[in-house]
């Protein structure tokens, strides 16, 4: 690992002494490179336009005392070095534009030179993670010879700086807004979840599990987590994403872990595999529940040991990656059924975040409509918007019980795309909205009818062939009963749903008993439906 120091040129202390007499004085930037136990491989030296001569002299002197140290010049013009906002902004721009490589280089942020304002800003940027390193403080020796003086490396402990940490609220808010795609959301639970995910994204390398229904935005969120980590210098590799549902048979092992030439028919060359491609980056495995048990076992070892064996190889490969897994399945239930490894689930659910459906955060419908409109306008190259009546009509329908939003934000994206395409002059009218509402109603009705058939529902409980001797009418009734029970927390709740009219006419109703009797006709226990 190389050691890289980042330092502001000291226009006063680094200028001390003229000619050869300068070597009799303690100069902080030069002294950094004079310690036998602190080897600086590269010094990133920041200075303004008026200090080029001093920067050249300091660079020449460092070459004399530490020829192995490379000095790189950076022009940073603060304008007013005592203005906090200006200095912080300039240093933040430097940090965001610098190609940090934390897996190959250790960074020391020198806070001895520069104005006190600059030193505070360097501290804040280091503590916030924009400068991913440790602080370096240098000083003259307390007695005797002043050369090379003394130094101290300071490793920040966030737990000790609660008051100072409050200064980073703006950065945390910026990260949170970024994870939400810049959309101002109103759902309190969703906002709390994203606020925590922002902290985890910056502070932890542990796996993250994102659950939620299809179309809730798992892939987009994983992309934003990756980009945020890249901005903060936490990663330097690429984002590698795959939907595990698309992997079948031998291709699964090969795609994930790579293979050697000749490992199977058609393997005409070596393949690195997705885990190797994600080295020092982020691997997003969507629908991780679709992986087979063998692949799950290999993945578990790759997460824990950073090592795995490519298909057909007798040698281990390594890859240091962060994992984000996505699923719309109940992995805990799959683990109980034996189709998902419990040890893998325990390893990936340290940080689990469930994305709600669009229906469950319907208060965010309007800002998401605005987001989709802006995105469509950017692609189309012209502004697209609703007229007032059309907007009100679309919002009213979108918030109504008729709007199921079964594909969640994918439905919304497709809907806005259709209306934007049909909008003459970039104006979505009530006529366009009416046509779109009818299209959505038909789509959702068709989808509802194409869901699990009564026969499939019944046989998932009573076994194959159990529905063959039932009339279709009886199949419909039993399938509906099973569906209501599965979606109810208790028999009493199921009874209230099933008998919501007739129960009103009874002086005393025992909804649980009625449900138990109906299920008993088929030998079904309520608890069996909840397993």
C-alpha positions as a Python dict, from the first residue, in 0.01 Angstrom:
ca = {
    (1, 'X'): (0, 0, 0),
    (2, 'X'): (136, 340, -96),
    (3, 'X'): (113, 632, 146),
    (4, 'X'): (-27, 952, -4),
    (5, 'X'): (-28, 1282, 182),
    (6, 'X'): (-264, 1567, 96),
    (7, 'X'): (-141, 1906, 215),
    (8, 'X'): (-196, 2277, 163),
    (9, 'X'): (127, 2468, 99),
    (10, 'X'): (223, 2677, 405),
    (11, 'X'): (285, 3020, 256),
    (12, 'X'): (440, 3141, 584),
    (13, 'X'): (594, 2841, 761),
    (14, 'X'): (716, 2669, 444),
    (15, 'X'): (889, 2996, 340),
    (16, 'X'): (1101, 3031, 657),
    (17, 'X'): (1469, 3108, 598),
    (18, 'X'): (1653, 3220, 283),
    (19, 'X'): (1923, 3037, 91),
    (20, 'X'): (2093, 2757, 280),
    (21, 'X'): (1965, 2900, 609),
    (22, 'X'): (1623, 2759, 528),
    (23, 'X'): (1760, 2419, 626),
    (24, 'X'): (1805, 2544, 981),
    (25, 'X'): (1435, 2611, 1016),
    (26, 'X'): (1146, 2370, 1071),
    (27, 'X'): (920, 2375, 767),
    (28, 'X'): (607, 2155, 801),
    (29, 'X'): (566, 2035, 442),
    (30, 'X'): (933, 1938, 410),
    (31, 'X'): (941, 1787, 759),
    (32, 'X'): (667, 1539, 662),
    (33, 'X'): (914, 1376, 426),
    (34, 'X'): (1212, 1370, 669),
    (35, 'X'): (1087, 1109, 917),
    (36, 'X'): (1255, 770, 892),
    (37, 'X'): (937, 592, 1005),
    (38, 'X'): (696, 781, 777),
    (39, 'X'): (754, 720, 409),
    (40, 'X'): (545, 946, 185),
    (41, 'X'): (521, 791, -161),
    (42, 'X'): (326, 1081, -308),
    (43, 'X'): (245, 1432, -187),
    (44, 'X'): (-60, 1608, -332),
    (45, 'X'): (34, 1974, -278),
    (46, 'X'): (-243, 2235, -292),
    (47, 'X'): (-162, 2604, -352),
    (48, 'X'): (-296, 2913, -528),
    (49, 'X'): (-174, 3103, -836),
    (50, 'X'): (48, 3336, -630),
    (51, 'X'): (253, 3057, -472),
    (52, 'X'): (400, 2876, -771),
    (53, 'X'): (756, 2986, -689),
    (54, 'X'): (733, 2863, -330),
    (55, 'X'): (573, 2537, -447),
    (56, 'X'): (863, 2479, -687),
    (57, 'X'): (1117, 2548, -409),
    (58, 'X'): (941, 2311, -167),
    (59, 'X'): (921, 2044, -436),
    (60, 'X'): (1296, 2080, -503),
    (61, 'X'): (1378, 2057, -132),
    (62, 'X'): (1162, 1744, -89),
    (63, 'X'): (1350, 1585, -378),
    (64, 'X'): (1673, 1641, -181),
    (65, 'X'): (1554, 1492, 150),
    (66, 'X'): (1319, 1225, 12),
    (67, 'X'): (1387, 1147, -355),
    (68, 'X'): (1136, 860, -345),
    (69, 'X'): (850, 1106, -283),
    (70, 'X'): (657, 1222, -589),
    (71, 'X'): (512, 1574, -555),
    (72, 'X'): (197, 1654, -754),
    (73, 'X'): (84, 2017, -784),
    (74, 'X'): (-281, 2125, -761),
    (75, 'X'): (-401, 2481, -817),
    (76, 'X'): (-675, 2566, -564),
    (77, 'X'): (-773, 2933, -549),
    (78, 'X'): (-971, 3011, -234),
    (79, 'X'): (-1017, 3384, -320),
    (80, 'X'): (-1077, 3452, 51),
    (81, 'X'): (-891, 3187, 259),
    (82, 'X'): (-1078, 3301, 574),
    (83, 'X'): (-1427, 3254, 429),
    (84, 'X'): (-1555, 2921, 554),
    (85, 'X'): (-1807, 2855, 276),
    (86, 'X'): (-1561, 2940, -3),
    (87, 'X'): (-1279, 2729, 137),
    (88, 'X'): (-1505, 2433, 213),
    (89, 'X'): (-1655, 2447, -138),
    (90, 'X'): (-1313, 2451, -308),
    (91, 'X'): (-1178, 2165, -98),
    (92, 'X'): (-1498, 1965, -150),
    (93, 'X'): (-1459, 2008, -528),
    (94, 'X'): (-1102, 1880, -501),
    (95, 'X'): (-1214, 1578, -297),
    (96, 'X'): (-1495, 1490, -537),
    (97, 'X'): (-1268, 1516, -839),
    (98, 'X'): (-973, 1322, -697),
    (99, 'X'): (-938, 955, -809),
    (100, 'X'): (-908, 789, -468),
    (101, 'X'): (-793, 425, -465),
    (102, 'X'): (-850, 319, -102),
    (103, 'X'): (-772, -47, -174),
    (104, 'X'): (-423, 44, -297),
    (105, 'X'): (-332, 363, -117),
    (106, 'X'): (-343, 499, 240),
    (107, 'X'): (-422, 868, 269),
    (108, 'X'): (-294, 1119, 524),
    (109, 'X'): (-457, 1461, 536),
    (110, 'X'): (-207, 1716, 666),
    (111, 'X'): (-382, 1976, 883),
    (112, 'X'): (-82, 2181, 1003),
    (113, 'X'): (-59, 2427, 714),
    (114, 'X'): (-314, 2662, 565),
    (115, 'X'): (-544, 2897, 753),
    (116, 'X'): (-736, 2773, 1055),
    (117, 'X'): (-1046, 2777, 835),
    (118, 'X'): (-877, 2547, 582),
    (119, 'X'): (-761, 2313, 860),
    (120, 'X'): (-1116, 2288, 997),
    (121, 'X'): (-1251, 2218, 649),
    (122, 'X'): (-995, 1943, 592),
    (123, 'X'): (-1098, 1789, 925),
    (124, 'X'): (-1468, 1802, 834),
    (125, 'X'): (-1414, 1651, 489),
    (126, 'X'): (-1205, 1369, 637),
    (127, 'X'): (-1457, 1298, 911),
    (128, 'X'): (-1740, 1293, 655),
    (129, 'X'): (-1551, 1049, 431),
    (130, 'X'): (-1497, 1279, 134),
    (131, 'X'): (-1125, 1250, 205),
    (132, 'X'): (-1101, 878, 294),
    (133, 'X'): (-798, 882, 520),
    (134, 'X'): (-646, 979, 854),
    (135, 'X'): (-538, 1318, 980),
    (136, 'X'): (-168, 1404, 1002),
    (137, 'X'): (-49, 1671, 1247),
    (138, 'X'): (315, 1787, 1239),
    (139, 'X'): (504, 2017, 1479),
    (140, 'X'): (857, 2122, 1574),
    (141, 'X'): (1033, 1912, 1836),
    (142, 'X'): (950, 2019, 2191),
    (143, 'X'): (1319, 2069, 2278),
    (144, 'X'): (1659, 2049, 2120),
    (145, 'X'): (1695, 2026, 1743),
    (146, 'X'): (1387, 2130, 1552),
    (147, 'X'): (1449, 1894, 1261),
    (148, 'X'): (1259, 1696, 1152),
    (149, 'X'): (1022, 1769, 1441),
    (150, 'X'): (739, 1538, 1541),
    (151, 'X'): (417, 1407, 1390),
    (152, 'X'): (97, 1239, 1497),
    (153, 'X'): (-149, 1035, 1288),
    (154, 'X'): (-505, 1084, 1411),
    (155, 'X'): (-767, 818, 1340),
    (156, 'X'): (-1107, 978, 1382),
    (157, 'X'): (-1356, 802, 1606),
    (158, 'X'): (-1702, 923, 1506),
    (159, 'X'): (-1856, 813, 1834),
    (160, 'X'): (-1661, 1083, 2020),
    (161, 'X'): (-1772, 1374, 1808),
    (162, 'X'): (-2151, 1400, 1838),
    (163, 'X'): (-2154, 1779, 1833),
    (164, 'X'): (-1917, 1803, 1539),
    (165, 'X'): (-2108, 1530, 1355),
    (166, 'X'): (-2410, 1758, 1345),
    (167, 'X'): (-2220, 1975, 1098),
    (168, 'X'): (-2243, 1696, 844),
    (169, 'X'): (-2622, 1698, 837),
    (170, 'X'): (-2617, 1874, 502),
    (171, 'X'): (-2399, 1601, 349),
    (172, 'X'): (-2624, 1329, 492),
    (173, 'X'): (-2928, 1507, 349),
    (174, 'X'): (-2760, 1534, 10),
    (175, 'X'): (-2686, 1161, 17),
    (176, 'X'): (-3043, 1080, 117),
    (177, 'X'): (-3187, 1294, -162),
    (178, 'X'): (-2949, 1122, -405),
    (179, 'X'): (-3067, 775, -302),
    (180, 'X'): (-3425, 888, -367),
    (181, 'X'): (-3332, 1002, -716),
    (182, 'X'): (-3392, 1365, -626),
    (183, 'X'): (-3762, 1297, -566),
    (184, 'X'): (-3918, 1474, -267),
    (185, 'X'): (-4108, 1188, -102),
    (186, 'X'): (-4377, 1220, 165),
    (187, 'X'): (-4404, 865, 300),
    (188, 'X'): (-4254, 882, 650),
    (189, 'X'): (-4155, 515, 673),
    (190, 'X'): (-3986, 524, 332),
    (191, 'X'): (-3797, 841, 424),
    (192, 'X'): (-3670, 689, 749),
    (193, 'X'): (-3555, 379, 563),
    (194, 'X'): (-3360, 581, 304),
    (195, 'X'): (-3202, 799, 574),
    (196, 'X'): (-3064, 488, 744),
    (197, 'X'): (-2957, 330, 415),
    (198, 'X'): (-2753, 645, 337),
    (199, 'X'): (-2555, 598, 659),
    (200, 'X'): (-2507, 226, 598),
    (201, 'X'): (-2395, 287, 240),
    (202, 'X'): (-2116, 518, 358),
    (203, 'X'): (-2011, 344, 679),
    (204, 'X'): (-2044, -29, 610),
    (205, 'X'): (-1907, -278, 358),
    (206, 'X'): (-2143, -553, 475),
    (207, 'X'): (-2399, -710, 237),
    (208, 'X'): (-2730, -530, 192),
    (209, 'X'): (-3059, -711, 118),
    (210, 'X'): (-3328, -514, -65),
    (211, 'X'): (-3672, -677, -72),
    (212, 'X'): (-4000, -568, -220),
    (213, 'X'): (-4242, -639, -505),
    (214, 'X'): (-4148, -633, -871),
    (215, 'X'): (-4117, -279, -1002),
    (216, 'X'): (-4065, -118, -659),
    (217, 'X'): (-3722, 14, -763),
    (218, 'X'): (-3468, -235, -624),
    (219, 'X'): (-3233, -211, -922),
    (220, 'X'): (-3242, 170, -930),
    (221, 'X'): (-3170, 188, -557),
    (222, 'X'): (-2872, -47, -588),
    (223, 'X'): (-2737, 171, -871),
    (224, 'X'): (-2765, 483, -654),
    (225, 'X'): (-2597, 314, -356),
    (226, 'X'): (-2307, 227, -585),
    (227, 'X'): (-2281, 580, -723),
    (228, 'X'): (-2295, 731, -373),
    (229, 'X'): (-2017, 503, -251),
    (230, 'X'): (-1808, 596, -555),
    (231, 'X'): (-1859, 966, -482),
    (232, 'X'): (-1736, 917, -125),
    (233, 'X'): (-1427, 722, -230),
    (234, 'X'): (-1548, 390, -84),
    (235, 'X'): (-1520, 193, -409),
    (236, 'X'): (-1306, 206, -718),
    (237, 'X'): (-1436, -95, -911),
    (238, 'X'): (-1742, -118, -1131),
    (239, 'X'): (-2105, -206, -1069),
    (240, 'X'): (-2187, -558, -1192),
    (241, 'X'): (-2557, -646, -1194),
    (242, 'X'): (-2742, -964, -1290),
    (243, 'X'): (-3094, -1097, -1250),
    (244, 'X'): (-3044, -1449, -1114),
    (245, 'X'): (-3376, -1559, -1266),
    (246, 'X'): (-3206, -1540, -1608),
    (247, 'X'): (-2936, -1791, -1509),
    (248, 'X'): (-3006, -2156, -1580),
    (249, 'X'): (-2809, -2480, -1547),
    (250, 'X'): (-2434, -2480, -1608),
    (251, 'X'): (-2458, -2117, -1719),
    (252, 'X'): (-2526, -2015, -1358),
    (253, 'X'): (-2193, -2139, -1222),
    (254, 'X'): (-2008, -2009, -1526),
    (255, 'X'): (-2170, -1664, -1519),
    (256, 'X'): (-2114, -1608, -1148),
    (257, 'X'): (-1783, -1779, -1075),
    (258, 'X'): (-1626, -1810, -1421),
    (259, 'X'): (-1496, -2123, -1590),
    (260, 'X'): (-1183, -2270, -1741),
    (261, 'X'): (-1151, -2348, -2107),
    (262, 'X'): (-1294, -2695, -2177),
    (263, 'X'): (-1494, -2711, -1852),
    (264, 'X'): (-1803, -2805, -2054),
    (265, 'X'): (-1920, -2826, -2413),
    (266, 'X'): (-1895, -2479, -2564),
    (267, 'X'): (-1640, -2346, -2312),
    (268, 'X'): (-1387, -2248, -2577),
    (269, 'X'): (-1205, -1991, -2361),
    (270, 'X'): (-1155, -1896, -1998),
    (271, 'X'): (-1426, -1678, -1844),
    (272, 'X'): (-1363, -1451, -1546),
    (273, 'X'): (-1721, -1450, -1413),
    (274, 'X'): (-1927, -1176, -1255),
    (275, 'X'): (-1774, -1204, -906),
    (276, 'X'): (-1428, -1145, -1050),
    (277, 'X'): (-1553, -853, -1261),
    (278, 'X'): (-1693, -693, -944),
    (279, 'X'): (-1351, -690, -771),
    (280, 'X'): (-1320, -372, -560),
    (281, 'X'): (-1666, -276, -679),
    (282, 'X'): (-2026, -373, -612),
    (283, 'X'): (-2211, -689, -716),
    (284, 'X'): (-2589, -665, -738),
    (285, 'X'): (-2765, -1003, -750),
    (286, 'X'): (-3132, -938, -817),
    (287, 'X'): (-3377, -1222, -742),
    (288, 'X'): (-3110, -1403, -540),
    (289, 'X'): (-3376, -1652, -430),
    (290, 'X'): (-3364, -1808, -777),
    (291, 'X'): (-3010, -1941, -725),
    (292, 'X'): (-2968, -2314, -670),
    (293, 'X'): (-2832, -2454, -346),
    (294, 'X'): (-2487, -2530, -494),
    (295, 'X'): (-2447, -2174, -618),
    (296, 'X'): (-2568, -2044, -282),
    (297, 'X'): (-2298, -2243, -101),
    (298, 'X'): (-2024, -2107, -326),
    (299, 'X'): (-2159, -1755, -294),
    (300, 'X'): (-2157, -1780, 85),
    (301, 'X'): (-1788, -1870, 85),
    (302, 'X'): (-1711, -1593, -164),
    (303, 'X'): (-1880, -1340, 66),
    (304, 'X'): (-1705, -1461, 382),
    (305, 'X'): (-1359, -1555, 250),
    (306, 'X'): (-1346, -1354, -75),
    (307, 'X'): (-1247, -1678, -250),
    (308, 'X'): (-1419, -1926, -482),
    (309, 'X'): (-1336, -2194, -738),
    (310, 'X'): (-1425, -2125, -1105),
    (311, 'X'): (-1618, -2400, -1282),
    (312, 'X'): (-1379, -2668, -1407),
    (313, 'X'): (-1076, -2524, -1227),
    (314, 'X'): (-861, -2678, -954),
    (315, 'X'): (-735, -2338, -837),
    (316, 'X'): (-908, -2079, -625),
    (317, 'X'): (-980, -1728, -747),
    (318, 'X'): (-1035, -1422, -531),
    (319, 'X'): (-1250, -1112, -549),
    (320, 'X'): (-1310, -839, -292),
    (321, 'X'): (-1657, -704, -364),
    (322, 'X'): (-1952, -559, -179),
    (323, 'X'): (-2283, -743, -227),
    (324, 'X'): (-2631, -605, -265),
    (325, 'X'): (-2896, -874, -306),
    (326, 'X'): (-3252, -816, -423),
    (327, 'X'): (-3560, -1036, -399),
    (328, 'X'): (-3939, -1026, -421),
    (329, 'X'): (-3961, -1365, -247),
    (330, 'X'): (-3995, -1451, 122),
    (331, 'X'): (-3643, -1587, 178),
    (332, 'X'): (-3719, -1684, 537),
    (333, 'X'): (-4001, -1907, 413),
    (334, 'X'): (-3776, -2052, 141),
    (335, 'X'): (-3515, -2127, 408),
    (336, 'X'): (-3776, -2315, 614),
    (337, 'X'): (-3875, -2509, 302),
    (338, 'X'): (-3511, -2598, 235),
    (339, 'X'): (-3483, -2412, -99),
    (340, 'X'): (-3264, -2131, 35),
    (341, 'X'): (-2966, -2178, 263),
    (342, 'X'): (-3031, -2047, 613),
    (343, 'X'): (-2660, -1967, 663),
    (344, 'X'): (-2653, -1756, 346),
    (345, 'X'): (-2969, -1574, 455),
    (346, 'X'): (-2812, -1503, 794),
    (347, 'X'): (-2507, -1360, 617),
    (348, 'X'): (-2689, -1126, 377),
    (349, 'X'): (-2967, -990, 597),
    (350, 'X'): (-2752, -783, 833),
    (351, 'X'): (-2899, -477, 660),
    (352, 'X'): (-3240, -555, 512),
    (353, 'X'): (-3461, -290, 355),
    (354, 'X'): (-3810, -359, 223),
    (355, 'X'): (-3922, -125, -53),
    (356, 'X'): (-4295, -57, -33),
    (357, 'X'): (-4518, -85, -336),
    (358, 'X'): (-4643, 231, -507),
    (359, 'X'): (-4988, 155, -366),
    (360, 'X'): (-4844, 149, -13),
    (361, 'X'): (-4686, 492, -58),
    (362, 'X'): (-4954, 650, -271),
    (363, 'X'): (-4883, 988, -112),
    (364, 'X'): (-4566, 986, -326),
    (365, 'X'): (-4757, 941, -651),
    (366, 'X'): (-4753, 1309, -749),
    (367, 'X'): (-4378, 1375, -705),
    (368, 'X'): (-4304, 1052, -893),
    (369, 'X'): (-4529, 1166, -1177),
    (370, 'X'): (-4326, 1488, -1194),
    (371, 'X'): (-4003, 1287, -1194),
    (372, 'X'): (-4122, 1062, -1478),
    (373, 'X'): (-4242, 1365, -1677),
    (374, 'X'): (-3902, 1531, -1642),
    (375, 'X'): (-3722, 1211, -1743),
    (376, 'X'): (-3947, 1168, -2048),
    (377, 'X'): (-3901, 1533, -2146),
    (378, 'X'): (-3523, 1496, -2131),
    (379, 'X'): (-3536, 1192, -2360),
    (380, 'X'): (-3787, 1347, -2598),
    (381, 'X'): (-3595, 1673, -2622),
    (382, 'X'): (-3898, 1890, -2547),
    (383, 'X'): (-4112, 1979, -2248),
    (384, 'X'): (-4412, 1755, -2176),
    (385, 'X'): (-4672, 1847, -1912),
    (386, 'X'): (-5038, 1803, -1813),
    (387, 'X'): (-5300, 2070, -1841),
    (388, 'X'): (-5468, 2136, -1507),
    (389, 'X'): (-5784, 1930, -1564),
    (390, 'X'): (-5591, 1635, -1706),
    (391, 'X'): (-5349, 1632, -1413),
    (392, 'X'): (-5629, 1637, -1156),
    (393, 'X'): (-5811, 1355, -1334),
    (394, 'X'): (-5502, 1136, -1358),
    (395, 'X'): (-5410, 1195, -993),
    (396, 'X'): (-5765, 1117, -877),
    (397, 'X'): (-5765, 789, -1069),
    (398, 'X'): (-5412, 700, -956),
    (399, 'X'): (-5514, 738, -591),
    (400, 'X'): (-5843, 552, -628),
    (401, 'X'): (-5908, 184, -536),
    (402, 'X'): (-5936, 106, -909),
    (403, 'X'): (-5565, 180, -958),
    (404, 'X'): (-5383, -132, -842),
    (405, 'X'): (-5041, -30, -980),
    (406, 'X'): (-4963, -402, -991),
    (407, 'X'): (-4624, -345, -1157),
    (408, 'X'): (-4558, -47, -931),
    (409, 'X'): (-4324, 219, -1074),
    (410, 'X'): (-4288, 27, -1399),
    (411, 'X'): (-4659, 83, -1455),
    (412, 'X'): (-4618, 453, -1382),
    (413, 'X'): (-4317, 488, -1610),
    (414, 'X'): (-4496, 311, -1896),
    (415, 'X'): (-4810, 519, -1840),
    (416, 'X'): (-4625, 853, -1853),
    (417, 'X'): (-4430, 735, -2158),
    (418, 'X'): (-4750, 653, -2344),
    (419, 'X'): (-4921, 981, -2256),
    (420, 'X'): (-4607, 1184, -2332),
    (421, 'X'): (-4579, 1021, -2673),
    (422, 'X'): (-4942, 1092, -2759),
    (423, 'X'): (-4936, 1450, -2625),
    (424, 'X'): (-4968, 1693, -2917),
    (425, 'X'): (-4746, 1994, -2863),
    (426, 'X'): (-4616, 1841, -2543),
    (427, 'X'): (-4949, 1894, -2365),
    (428, 'X'): (-5125, 1599, -2202),
    (429, 'X'): (-5499, 1664, -2222),
    (430, 'X'): (-5801, 1511, -2047),
    (431, 'X'): (-5872, 1312, -2364),
    (432, 'X'): (-5525, 1153, -2351),
    (433, 'X'): (-5572, 1080, -1979),
    (434, 'X'): (-5913, 918, -2035),
    (435, 'X'): (-5765, 688, -2299),
    (436, 'X'): (-5477, 598, -2067),
    (437, 'X'): (-5708, 527, -1773),
    (438, 'X'): (-5910, 284, -1985),
    (439, 'X'): (-5589, 117, -2099),
    (440, 'X'): (-5466, 75, -1740),
    (441, 'X'): (-5801, -61, -1620),
    (442, 'X'): (-5801, -324, -1895),
    (443, 'X'): (-5438, -415, -1825),
    (444, 'X'): (-5495, -464, -1453),
    (445, 'X'): (-5819, -658, -1503),
    (446, 'X'): (-5645, -890, -1747),
    (447, 'X'): (-5355, -936, -1506),
    (448, 'X'): (-5594, -1015, -1220),
    (449, 'X'): (-5770, -1282, -1424),
    (450, 'X'): (-5440, -1437, -1530),
    (451, 'X'): (-5318, -1482, -1173),
    (452, 'X'): (-5302, -1822, -1004),
    (453, 'X'): (-5591, -2042, -1115),
    (454, 'X'): (-5834, -2192, -859),
    (455, 'X'): (-5701, -2538, -944),
    (456, 'X'): (-5341, -2433, -871),
    (457, 'X'): (-5442, -2269, -543),
    (458, 'X'): (-5636, -2573, -423),
    (459, 'X'): (-5373, -2828, -523),
    (460, 'X'): (-5098, -2626, -351),
    (461, 'X'): (-5287, -2704, -27),
    (462, 'X'): (-5458, -3040, -84),
    (463, 'X'): (-5213, -3196, -326),
    (464, 'X'): (-5205, -3282, -696),
    (465, 'X'): (-5537, -3399, -845),
    (466, 'X'): (-5743, -3286, -545),
    (467, 'X'): (-5949, -3041, -751),
    (468, 'X'): (-6042, -3282, -1033),
    (469, 'X'): (-6363, -3407, -868),
    (470, 'X'): (-6484, -3057, -778),
    (471, 'X'): (-6720, -2849, -987),
    (472, 'X'): (-6561, -2529, -1114),
    (473, 'X'): (-6804, -2333, -896),
    (474, 'X'): (-6679, -2518, -586),
    (475, 'X'): (-6320, -2464, -697),
    (476, 'X'): (-6382, -2088, -715),
    (477, 'X'): (-6532, -2081, -365),
    (478, 'X'): (-6255, -2287, -204),
    (479, 'X'): (-5976, -2097, -385),
    (480, 'X'): (-6126, -1766, -267),
    (481, 'X'): (-6152, -1899, 90),
    (482, 'X'): (-5788, -2008, 84),
    (483, 'X'): (-5681, -1672, -58),
    (484, 'X'): (-5861, -1472, 212),
    (485, 'X'): (-5719, -1691, 490),
    (486, 'X'): (-5366, -1660, 356),
    (487, 'X'): (-5397, -1282, 358),
    (488, 'X'): (-5545, -1261, 707),
    (489, 'X'): (-5365, -1258, 1039),
    (490, 'X'): (-5628, -1469, 1217),
    (491, 'X'): (-5947, -1668, 1155),
    (492, 'X'): (-6144, -1382, 1311),
    (493, 'X'): (-6001, -1139, 1058),
    (494, 'X'): (-6073, -1379, 773),
    (495, 'X'): (-6431, -1417, 900),
    (496, 'X'): (-6486, -1042, 909),
    (497, 'X'): (-6378, -1022, 545),
    (498, 'X'): (-6584, -1320, 430),
    (499, 'X'): (-6907, -1245, 620),
    (500, 'X'): (-6898, -864, 626),
    (501, 'X'): (-7272, -839, 543),
    (502, 'X'): (-7434, -1144, 710),
    (503, 'X'): (-7246, -1093, 1037),
    (504, 'X'): (-7427, -761, 1084),
    (505, 'X'): (-7761, -939, 1111),
    (506, 'X'): (-7643, -1166, 1393),
    (507, 'X'): (-7669, -1057, 1757),
    (508, 'X'): (-7349, -1241, 1832),
    (509, 'X'): (-7116, -1372, 1569),
    (510, 'X'): (-6834, -1620, 1597),
    (511, 'X'): (-6643, -1548, 1277),
    (512, 'X'): (-6355, -1777, 1370),
    (513, 'X'): (-6589, -2076, 1416),
    (514, 'X'): (-6753, -2021, 1076),
    (515, 'X'): (-6415, -2011, 902),
    (516, 'X'): (-6298, -2319, 1092),
    (517, 'X'): (-6611, -2510, 982),
    (518, 'X'): (-6566, -2417, 616),
    (519, 'X'): (-6201, -2521, 615),
    (520, 'X'): (-6283, -2837, 810),
    (521, 'X'): (-6502, -2964, 526),
    (522, 'X'): (-6182, -3007, 326),
    (523, 'X'): (-5959, -3118, 612),
    (524, 'X'): (-5768, -2789, 612),
    (525, 'X'): (-5630, -2622, 924),
    (526, 'X'): (-5599, -2242, 923),
    (527, 'X'): (-5240, -2258, 1052),
    (528, 'X'): (-5141, -2475, 756),
    (529, 'X'): (-5223, -2189, 521),
    (530, 'X'): (-4988, -1952, 710),
    (531, 'X'): (-4684, -2184, 704),
}
